[in-house]
Amino acid sequence: MLRMPKFKVLNPATVAEAVDAIQQVEGSRFIAGGTDINPNLKHRLLEPECLVALNGVEEIFGISQTEFGLRIGAMESLTNVETNTLIQQLAPGLASASRQVSGPQLRNMGTIGGNVMLDTRCKWYNQTYFWRKSLGFCLKKDGDVCHVIKGGSKCVAAASNDTAAALSTLQAELEFANAQGSTRIAIDKLWQADGIWNKKVGPHDLLVAIHLPAALLNQKGSYKKLRDRNSIDFPLLGIAARLKISDNIVDDCALCVVALQARPWPLDKASALLIGTTVGSDAFNEALKACCAIAAKQCRPMPNIPGDHAYRHAMVPVFIRRAILSCLD
Amino acid sequence: MRVFHLKINGDTVDVAAPEHYTLLEILRYELGLTGSKQGCDKGDCGSCTVQVDGVPMLSCLVLPSTVESKAITTIEGLAVQHRSDGGEGASLLQNAFDAAGALQCGFCQPGMIMSAQALLESNATPNRDDIKQALAGNLCRCTGYTQIYTAVESAAKDGGENGCS
């Protein structure tokens, strides 16, 4: 039995009320689907006095086409994103990534916004208080040592958000609201390489919606995920790919990897090699080989999450190849 | 303490409970509905699965204030619904689990049934892959799943023949 710490819950009905509510008690946190924060509360990784529940804020729901492209309300469940026909048709890589997050009940509860804002994960961190106390705690919570890198002074807990990789390949813009107003940030500018908090916005900034630019919609996309059990687990490695193909020539390509380091990592050098090649030609096959090789050099998995990191590293080129070839099916 | 206004198995109930309680704790410790099991208590095992507006969710991770306007169905509600639809005894799916020997210790069974019931309501003729997908978030440490899949297939067949599930 894992008990929650004591807290109170506020249930705002609008974005304005939500960003006001979060400031009422210091250290308050937003709660969307609760599939990440609630286990973390039970493990005493967070101990806020107050939670602000977002399920009653209608403005942050909905999936619709806009002048900019496609707007996805941050509170839409991963099941809704995965099964939405607009997303399946216009952003197949995102539908694929959403389908592979965790298990069915957790996708029914968990939200796309929550997955973007997911806390980083580490095998020395996502444990009960008792377990962590026995170990002597770690940099990310309650301690001052890193168990992943001996003597390390920077937390390297892994970004484990499957959908963030797909959204990176789609150059998503994230709309945040706080007490000062609203801002939009390109998803690749959101991250910082710090496992303690890997985002440049704070926990009091409310993710309202995800905007996908029209120019990158309606292209090929896929997400390939390495995990112990395909039914439920977090990624040991995740690769998102987006390909634009015209007249059998690769016009554009984007790749992004997650679950290796503290932030999702776009693989621009690797993906650029495929551009201009004709699908199925010798040049394409050579470029694909070179793309996988460069990506394997760029990616350096750490022993931060379960699974042998040398194996995870060896799987980088394999999964990049699978992700790209799956776009051609 | 906070008073939660909940709709559980067709009944409207007001429950006074500590604000940090999960829905599962309300069900088990405030209402005595112990059919939903407390397994891992952190979203891994699926034994606490209930339906919220017909959608399977993990009650160990649900804050009760977030489901106040929704219809919550627990394993205890299935037979009630079955009898109010004119049936007798347990629901077809519960009987199918019984007939197929789809359990050993039984701890995962309420969660399995709640996930499977939701599947049958959205897809009356699921194939083996549909069933595997729907039950992917429910872990069984005893039987190895085969009889569980057989039970769901059998309930789908019986439901098709009898016009209900």
PDB file of N, CA, C and O in Angstrom, chain B residues 26-83:
ATOM      1  N   ILE B  26     -11.393   5.519  -1.340  1.00  0.00           N
ATOM      2  CA  ILE B  26     -12.799   5.830  -1.041  1.00  0.00           C
ATOM      3  C   ILE B  26     -13.644   4.562  -1.210  1.00  0.00           C
ATOM      4  O   ILE B  26     -14.465   4.226  -0.351  1.00  0.00           O
ATOM      5  N   LEU B  27     -13.449   3.873  -2.331  1.00  0.00           N
ATOM      6  CA  LEU B  27     -14.249   2.674  -2.613  1.00  0.00           C
ATOM      7  C   LEU B  27     -14.046   1.628  -1.526  1.00  0.00           C
ATOM      8  O   LEU B  27     -15.016   1.084  -0.976  1.00  0.00           O
ATOM      9  N   ARG B  28     -12.805   1.359  -1.194  1.00  0.00           N
ATOM     10  CA  ARG B  28     -12.514   0.249  -0.288  1.00  0.00           C
ATOM     11  C   ARG B  28     -12.731   0.604   1.183  1.00  0.00           C
ATOM     12  O   ARG B  28     -13.333  -0.176   1.928  1.00  0.00           O
ATOM     13  N   TYR B  29     -12.254   1.786   1.590  1.00  0.00           N
ATOM     14  CA  TYR B  29     -12.218   2.074   3.024  1.00  0.00           C
ATOM     15  C   TYR B  29     -13.388   2.923   3.505  1.00  0.00           C
ATOM     16  O   TYR B  29     -13.691   2.936   4.688  1.00  0.00           O
ATOM     17  N   GLU B  30     -14.035   3.664   2.609  1.00  0.00           N
ATOM     18  CA  GLU B  30     -15.181   4.470   3.028  1.00  0.00           C
ATOM     19  C   GLU B  30     -16.491   3.791   2.646  1.00  0.00           C
ATOM     20  O   GLU B  30     -17.480   3.924   3.346  1.00  0.00           O
ATOM     21  N   LEU B  31     -16.508   3.075   1.522  1.00  0.00           N
ATOM     22  CA  LEU B  31     -17.774   2.499   1.050  1.00  0.00           C
ATOM     23  C   LEU B  31     -17.814   0.970   1.164  1.00  0.00           C
ATOM     24  O   LEU B  31     -18.841   0.357   0.886  1.00  0.00           O
ATOM     25  N   GLY B  32     -16.713   0.346   1.536  1.00  0.00           N
ATOM     26  CA  GLY B  32     -16.697  -1.111   1.700  1.00  0.00           C
ATOM     27  C   GLY B  32     -16.776  -1.874   0.391  1.00  0.00           C
ATOM     28  O   GLY B  32     -17.080  -3.070   0.380  1.00  0.00           O
ATOM     29  N   LEU B  33     -16.516  -1.194  -0.734  1.00  0.00           N
ATOM     30  CA  LEU B  33     -16.544  -1.879  -2.042  1.00  0.00           C
ATOM     31  C   LEU B  33     -15.139  -2.435  -2.301  1.00  0.00           C
ATOM     32  O   LEU B  33     -14.310  -1.822  -2.978  1.00  0.00           O
ATOM     33  N   THR B  34     -14.882  -3.615  -1.737  1.00  0.00           N
ATOM     34  CA  THR B  34     -13.513  -4.150  -1.748  1.00  0.00           C
ATOM     35  C   THR B  34     -13.233  -5.030  -2.972  1.00  0.00           C
ATOM     36  O   THR B  34     -12.205  -5.695  -3.028  1.00  0.00           O
ATOM     37  N   GLY B  35     -14.163  -5.027  -3.946  1.00  0.00           N
ATOM     38  CA  GLY B  35     -13.931  -5.794  -5.165  1.00  0.00           C
ATOM     39  C   GLY B  35     -12.749  -5.248  -5.953  1.00  0.00           C
ATOM     40  O   GLY B  35     -11.956  -6.000  -6.503  1.00  0.00           O
ATOM     41  N   SER B  36     -12.616  -3.919  -6.001  1.00  0.00           N
ATOM     42  CA  SER B  36     -11.470  -3.305  -6.682  1.00  0.00           C
ATOM     43  C   SER B  36     -10.252  -3.510  -5.789  1.00  0.00           C
ATOM     44  O   SER B  36     -10.267  -3.129  -4.621  1.00  0.00           O
ATOM     45  N   LYS B  37      -9.215  -4.117  -6.337  1.00  0.00           N
ATOM     46  CA  LYS B  37      -8.074  -4.534  -5.502  1.00  0.00           C
ATOM     47  C   LYS B  37      -6.981  -3.483  -5.451  1.00  0.00           C
ATOM     48  O   LYS B  37      -6.745  -2.756  -6.409  1.00  0.00           O
ATOM     49  N   GLN B  38      -6.297  -3.451  -4.309  1.00  0.00           N
ATOM     50  CA  GLN B  38      -5.150  -2.561  -4.129  1.00  0.00           C
ATOM     51  C   GLN B  38      -3.901  -3.409  -4.331  1.00  0.00           C
ATOM     52  O   GLN B  38      -3.488  -4.146  -3.443  1.00  0.00           O
ATOM     53  N   GLY B  39      -3.333  -3.341  -5.536  1.00  0.00           N
ATOM     54  CA  GLY B  39      -2.162  -4.170  -5.839  1.00  0.00           C
ATOM     55  C   GLY B  39      -0.888  -3.351  -5.693  1.00  0.00           C
ATOM     56  O   GLY B  39      -0.427  -3.087  -4.601  1.00  0.00           O
ATOM     57  N   CYS B  40      -0.344  -2.919  -6.844  1.00  0.00           N
ATOM     58  CA  CYS B  40       0.903  -2.139  -6.795  1.00  0.00           C
ATOM     59  C   CYS B  40       0.664  -0.756  -6.228  1.00  0.00           C
ATOM     60  O   CYS B  40       1.551  -0.141  -5.674  1.00  0.00           O
ATOM     61  N   ASP B  41      -0.555  -0.238  -6.395  1.00  0.00           N
ATOM     62  CA  ASP B  41      -0.949   1.082  -5.902  1.00  0.00           C
ATOM     63  C   ASP B  41      -0.224   2.227  -6.624  1.00  0.00           C
ATOM     64  O   ASP B  41      -0.195   3.337  -6.112  1.00  0.00           O
ATOM     65  N   LYS B  42       0.392   1.946  -7.765  1.00  0.00           N
ATOM     66  CA  LYS B  42       1.063   3.030  -8.501  1.00  0.00           C
ATOM     67  C   LYS B  42       0.896   2.904 -10.014  1.00  0.00           C
ATOM     68  O   LYS B  42       1.739   3.379 -10.779  1.00  0.00           O
ATOM     69  N   GLY B  43      -0.171   2.237 -10.440  1.00  0.00           N
ATOM     70  CA  GLY B  43      -0.491   2.276 -11.863  1.00  0.00           C
ATOM     71  C   GLY B  43       0.175   1.237 -12.730  1.00  0.00           C
ATOM     72  O   GLY B  43       0.147   1.345 -13.946  1.00  0.00           O
ATOM     73  N   ASP B  44       0.781   0.232 -12.131  1.00  0.00           N
ATOM     74  CA  ASP B  44       1.456  -0.785 -12.940  1.00  0.00           C
ATOM     75  C   ASP B  44       0.596  -2.015 -13.221  1.00  0.00           C
ATOM     76  O   ASP B  44       0.752  -2.644 -14.256  1.00  0.00           O
ATOM     77  N   CYS B  45      -0.287  -2.402 -12.286  1.00  0.00           N
ATOM     78  CA  CYS B  45      -0.832  -3.765 -12.326  1.00  0.00           C
ATOM     79  C   CYS B  45      -2.257  -3.885 -12.858  1.00  0.00           C
ATOM     80  O   CYS B  45      -2.647  -4.935 -13.332  1.00  0.00           O
ATOM     81  N   GLY B  46      -3.053  -2.846 -12.755  1.00  0.00           N
ATOM     82  CA  GLY B  46      -4.409  -2.881 -13.295  1.00  0.00           C
ATOM     83  C   GLY B  46      -5.452  -3.526 -12.402  1.00  0.00           C
ATOM     84  O   GLY B  46      -6.623  -3.593 -12.775  1.00  0.00           O
ATOM     85  N   SER B  47      -5.078  -3.979 -11.207  1.00  0.00           N
ATOM     86  CA  SER B  47      -6.064  -4.698 -10.383  1.00  0.00           C
ATOM     87  C   SER B  47      -7.106  -3.763  -9.772  1.00  0.00           C
ATOM     88  O   SER B  47      -8.129  -4.219  -9.272  1.00  0.00           O
ATOM     89  N   CYS B  48      -6.873  -2.459  -9.815  1.00  0.00           N
ATOM     90  CA  CYS B  48      -7.846  -1.504  -9.258  1.00  0.00           C
ATOM     91  C   CYS B  48      -8.735  -0.912 -10.347  1.00  0.00           C
ATOM     92  O   CYS B  48      -9.441   0.067 -10.101  1.00  0.00           O
ATOM     93  N   THR B  49      -8.711  -1.496 -11.564  1.00  0.00           N
ATOM     94  CA  THR B  49      -9.436  -0.897 -12.700  1.00  0.00           C
ATOM     95  C   THR B  49     -10.938  -0.766 -12.414  1.00  0.00           C
ATOM     96  O   THR B  49     -11.588  -1.719 -12.004  1.00  0.00           O
ATOM     97  N   VAL B  50     -11.454   0.428 -12.647  1.00  0.00           N
ATOM     98  CA  VAL B  50     -12.897   0.664 -12.620  1.00  0.00           C
ATOM     99  C   VAL B  50     -13.243   1.380 -13.926  1.00  0.00           C
ATOM    100  O   VAL B  50     -12.341   1.792 -14.657  1.00  0.00           O
ATOM    101  N   GLN B  51     -14.534   1.521 -14.211  1.00  0.00           N
ATOM    102  CA  GLN B  51     -14.918   2.289 -15.397  1.00  0.00           C
ATOM    103  C   GLN B  51     -15.412   3.670 -14.966  1.00  0.00           C
ATOM    104  O   GLN B  51     -16.208   3.770 -14.015  1.00  0.00           O
ATOM    105  N   VAL B  52     -14.931   4.685 -15.657  1.00  0.00           N
ATOM    106  CA  VAL B  52     -15.419   6.049 -15.426  1.00  0.00           C
ATOM    107  C   VAL B  52     -16.093   6.473 -16.729  1.00  0.00           C
ATOM    108  O   VAL B  52     -15.434   6.564 -17.772  1.00  0.00           O
ATOM    109  N   ASP B  53     -17.409   6.666 -16.677  1.00  0.00           N
ATOM    110  CA  ASP B  53     -18.204   6.880 -17.898  1.00  0.00           C
ATOM    111  C   ASP B  53     -17.903   5.796 -18.940  1.00  0.00           C
ATOM    112  O   ASP B  53     -17.743   6.073 -20.142  1.00  0.00           O
ATOM    113  N   GLY B  54     -17.755   4.571 -18.484  1.00  0.00           N
ATOM    114  CA  GLY B  54     -17.554   3.429 -19.385  1.00  0.00           C
ATOM    115  C   GLY B  54     -16.116   3.215 -19.825  1.00  0.00           C
ATOM    116  O   GLY B  54     -15.832   2.261 -20.553  1.00  0.00           O
ATOM    117  N   VAL B  55     -15.206   4.081 -19.387  1.00  0.00           N
ATOM    118  CA  VAL B  55     -13.804   3.985 -19.822  1.00  0.00           C
ATOM    119  C   VAL B  55     -12.958   3.406 -18.685  1.00  0.00           C
ATOM    120  O   VAL B  55     -13.013   3.909 -17.560  1.00  0.00           O
ATOM    121  N   PRO B  56     -12.176   2.344 -18.960  1.00  0.00           N
ATOM    122  CA  PRO B  56     -11.372   1.755 -17.879  1.00  0.00           C
ATOM    123  C   PRO B  56     -10.284   2.715 -17.391  1.00  0.00           C
ATOM    124  O   PRO B  56      -9.544   3.274 -18.197  1.00  0.00           O
ATOM    125  N   MET B  57     -10.229   2.891 -16.094  1.00  0.00           N
ATOM    126  CA  MET B  57      -9.208   3.756 -15.490  1.00  0.00           C
ATOM    127  C   MET B  57      -8.710   3.096 -14.211  1.00  0.00           C
ATOM    128  O   MET B  57      -9.374   2.218 -13.654  1.00  0.00           O
ATOM    129  N   LEU B  58      -7.554   3.555 -13.748  1.00  0.00           N
ATOM    130  CA  LEU B  58      -6.954   2.966 -12.551  1.00  0.00           C
ATOM    131  C   LEU B  58      -7.349   3.798 -11.333  1.00  0.00           C
ATOM    132  O   LEU B  58      -6.890   4.939 -11.174  1.00  0.00           O
ATOM    133  N   SER B  59      -8.191   3.221 -10.464  1.00  0.00           N
ATOM    134  CA  SER B  59      -8.731   4.020  -9.364  1.00  0.00           C
ATOM    135  C   SER B  59      -7.662   4.392  -8.342  1.00  0.00           C
ATOM    136  O   SER B  59      -7.850   5.313  -7.566  1.00  0.00           O
ATOM    137  N   CYS B  60      -6.517   3.694  -8.348  1.00  0.00           N
ATOM    138  CA  CYS B  60      -5.452   4.042  -7.397  1.00  0.00           C
ATOM    139  C   CYS B  60      -4.779   5.354  -7.757  1.00  0.00           C
ATOM    140  O   CYS B  60      -4.030   5.904  -6.957  1.00  0.00           O
ATOM    141  N   LEU B  61      -5.026   5.850  -8.993  1.00  0.00           N
ATOM    142  CA  LEU B  61      -4.381   7.100  -9.427  1.00  0.00           C
ATOM    143  C   LEU B  61      -5.412   8.192  -9.730  1.00  0.00           C
ATOM    144  O   LEU B  61      -5.074   9.200 -10.333  1.00  0.00           O
ATOM    145  N   VAL B  62      -6.663   7.975  -9.331  1.00  0.00           N
ATOM    146  CA  VAL B  62      -7.706   8.964  -9.616  1.00  0.00           C
ATOM    147  C   VAL B  62      -8.018   9.750  -8.344  1.00  0.00           C
ATOM    148  O   VAL B  62      -8.268   9.158  -7.290  1.00  0.00           O
ATOM    149  N   LEU B  63      -8.002  11.077  -8.449  1.00  0.00           N
ATOM    150  CA  LEU B  63      -8.447  11.893  -7.324  1.00  0.00           C
ATOM    151  C   LEU B  63      -9.966  11.995  -7.404  1.00  0.00           C
ATOM    152  O   LEU B  63     -10.508  12.355  -8.456  1.00  0.00           O
ATOM    153  N   PRO B  64     -10.675  11.685  -6.307  1.00  0.00           N
ATOM    154  CA  PRO B  64     -12.142  11.629  -6.387  1.00  0.00           C
ATOM    155  C   PRO B  64     -12.797  12.925  -6.845  1.00  0.00           C
ATOM    156  O   PRO B  64     -13.817  12.894  -7.529  1.00  0.00           O
ATOM    157  N   SER B  65     -12.198  14.080  -6.521  1.00  0.00           N
ATOM    158  CA  SER B  65     -12.847  15.340  -6.923  1.00  0.00           C
ATOM    159  C   SER B  65     -12.869  15.498  -8.438  1.00  0.00           C
ATOM    160  O   SER B  65     -13.649  16.288  -8.964  1.00  0.00           O
ATOM    161  N   THR B  66     -12.024  14.744  -9.157  1.00  0.00           N
ATOM    162  CA  THR B  66     -11.984  14.891 -10.611  1.00  0.00           C
ATOM    163  C   THR B  66     -13.014  14.010 -11.326  1.00  0.00           C
ATOM    164  O   THR B  66     -13.125  14.071 -12.552  1.00  0.00           O
ATOM    165  N   VAL B  67     -13.716  13.175 -10.579  1.00  0.00           N
ATOM    166  CA  VAL B  67     -14.716  12.305 -11.234  1.00  0.00           C
ATOM    167  C   VAL B  67     -16.100  12.487 -10.626  1.00  0.00           C
ATOM    168  O   VAL B  67     -16.968  11.620 -10.747  1.00  0.00           O
ATOM    169  N   GLU B  68     -16.308  13.672  -9.998  1.00  0.00           N
ATOM    170  CA  GLU B  68     -17.584  13.872  -9.290  1.00  0.00           C
ATOM    171  C   GLU B  68     -18.791  13.880 -10.221  1.00  0.00           C
ATOM    172  O   GLU B  68     -19.875  13.501  -9.815  1.00  0.00           O
ATOM    173  N   SER B  69     -18.604  14.328 -11.482  1.00  0.00           N
ATOM    174  CA  SER B  69     -19.788  14.399 -12.350  1.00  0.00           C
ATOM    175  C   SER B  69     -19.912  13.156 -13.224  1.00  0.00           C
ATOM    176  O   SER B  69     -20.724  13.108 -14.127  1.00  0.00           O
ATOM    177  N   LYS B  70     -19.103  12.145 -12.960  1.00  0.00           N
ATOM    178  CA  LYS B  70     -19.060  11.001 -13.869  1.00  0.00           C
ATOM    179  C   LYS B  70     -19.640   9.732 -13.247  1.00  0.00           C
ATOM    180  O   LYS B  70     -19.693   9.613 -12.024  1.00  0.00           O
ATOM    181  N   ALA B  71     -20.039   8.795 -14.113  1.00  0.00           N
ATOM    182  CA  ALA B  71     -20.617   7.534 -13.639  1.00  0.00           C
ATOM    183  C   ALA B  71     -19.486   6.523 -13.419  1.00  0.00           C
ATOM    184  O   ALA B  71     -18.794   6.147 -14.363  1.00  0.00           O
ATOM    185  N   ILE B  72     -19.316   6.115 -12.164  1.00  0.00           N
ATOM    186  CA  ILE B  72     -18.252   5.168 -11.829  1.00  0.00           C
ATOM    187  C   ILE B  72     -18.869   3.780 -11.699  1.00  0.00           C
ATOM    188  O   ILE B  72     -19.881   3.605 -11.009  1.00  0.00           O
ATOM    189  N   THR B  73     -18.271   2.809 -12.372  1.00  0.00           N
ATOM    190  CA  THR B  73     -18.754   1.427 -12.253  1.00  0.00           C
ATOM    191  C   THR B  73     -17.627   0.562 -11.718  1.00  0.00           C
ATOM    192  O   THR B  73     -16.519   0.571 -12.260  1.00  0.00           O
ATOM    193  N   THR B  74     -17.904  -0.159 -10.650  1.00  0.00           N
ATOM    194  CA  THR B  74     -16.928  -1.090 -10.093  1.00  0.00           C
ATOM    195  C   THR B  74     -17.380  -2.513 -10.408  1.00  0.00           C
ATOM    196  O   THR B  74     -18.478  -2.735 -10.924  1.00  0.00           O
ATOM    197  N   ILE B  75     -16.566  -3.476 -10.057  1.00  0.00           N
ATOM    198  CA  ILE B  75     -16.911  -4.877 -10.309  1.00  0.00           C
ATOM    199  C   ILE B  75     -18.250  -5.238  -9.640  1.00  0.00           C
ATOM    200  O   ILE B  75     -19.023  -6.031 -10.180  1.00  0.00           O
ATOM    201  N   GLU B  76     -18.534  -4.599  -8.498  1.00  0.00           N
ATOM    202  CA  GLU B  76     -19.798  -4.885  -7.795  1.00  0.00           C
ATOM    203  C   GLU B  76     -21.004  -4.448  -8.629  1.00  0.00           C
ATOM    204  O   GLU B  76     -22.108  -4.969  -8.451  1.00  0.00           O
ATOM    205  N   GLY B  77     -20.789  -3.473  -9.532  1.00  0.00           N
ATOM    206  CA  GLY B  77     -21.912  -2.926 -10.296  1.00  0.00           C
ATOM    207  C   GLY B  77     -22.313  -3.777 -11.487  1.00  0.00           C
ATOM    208  O   GLY B  77     -23.408  -3.595 -12.027  1.00  0.00           O
ATOM    209  N   LEU B  78     -21.460  -4.704 -11.902  1.00  0.00           N
ATOM    210  CA  LEU B  78     -21.765  -5.465 -13.120  1.00  0.00           C
ATOM    211  C   LEU B  78     -22.987  -6.368 -12.952  1.00  0.00           C
ATOM    212  O   LEU B  78     -23.877  -6.404 -13.808  1.00  0.00           O
ATOM    213  N   ALA B  79     -23.019  -7.089 -11.837  1.00  0.00           N
ATOM    214  CA  ALA B  79     -24.154  -7.995 -11.620  1.00  0.00           C
ATOM    215  C   ALA B  79     -25.433  -7.186 -11.403  1.00  0.00           C
ATOM    216  O   ALA B  79     -26.517  -7.582 -11.867  1.00  0.00           O
ATOM    217  N   VAL B  80     -25.296  -6.038 -10.722  1.00  0.00           N
ATOM    218  CA  VAL B  80     -26.468  -5.179 -10.478  1.00  0.00           C
ATOM    219  C   VAL B  80     -27.058  -4.745 -11.830  1.00  0.00           C
ATOM    220  O   VAL B  80     -28.262  -4.827 -12.062  1.00  0.00           O
ATOM    221  N   GLN B  81     -26.164  -4.298 -12.721  1.00  0.00           N
ATOM    222  CA  GLN B  81     -26.598  -3.860 -14.047  1.00  0.00           C
ATOM    223  C   GLN B  81     -27.217  -5.031 -14.815  1.00  0.00           C
ATOM    224  O   GLN B  81     -28.258  -4.892 -15.461  1.00  0.00           O
ATOM    225  N   HIS B  82     -26.573  -6.194 -14.721  1.00  0.00           N
ATOM    226  CA  HIS B  82     -27.048  -7.385 -15.435  1.00  0.00           C
ATOM    227  C   HIS B  82     -28.463  -7.739 -14.984  1.00  0.00           C
ATOM    228  O   HIS B  82     -29.339  -8.042 -15.807  1.00  0.00           O
ATOM    229  N   ARG B  83     -28.696  -7.665 -13.666  1.00  0.00           N
ATOM    230  CA  ARG B  83     -30.028  -8.041 -13.153  1.00  0.00           C
ATOM    231  C   ARG B  83     -31.058  -6.966 -13.507  1.00  0.00           C
ATOM    232  O   ARG B  83     -32.209  -7.269 -13.790  1.00  0.00           O
TER     233      ARG B  83
END
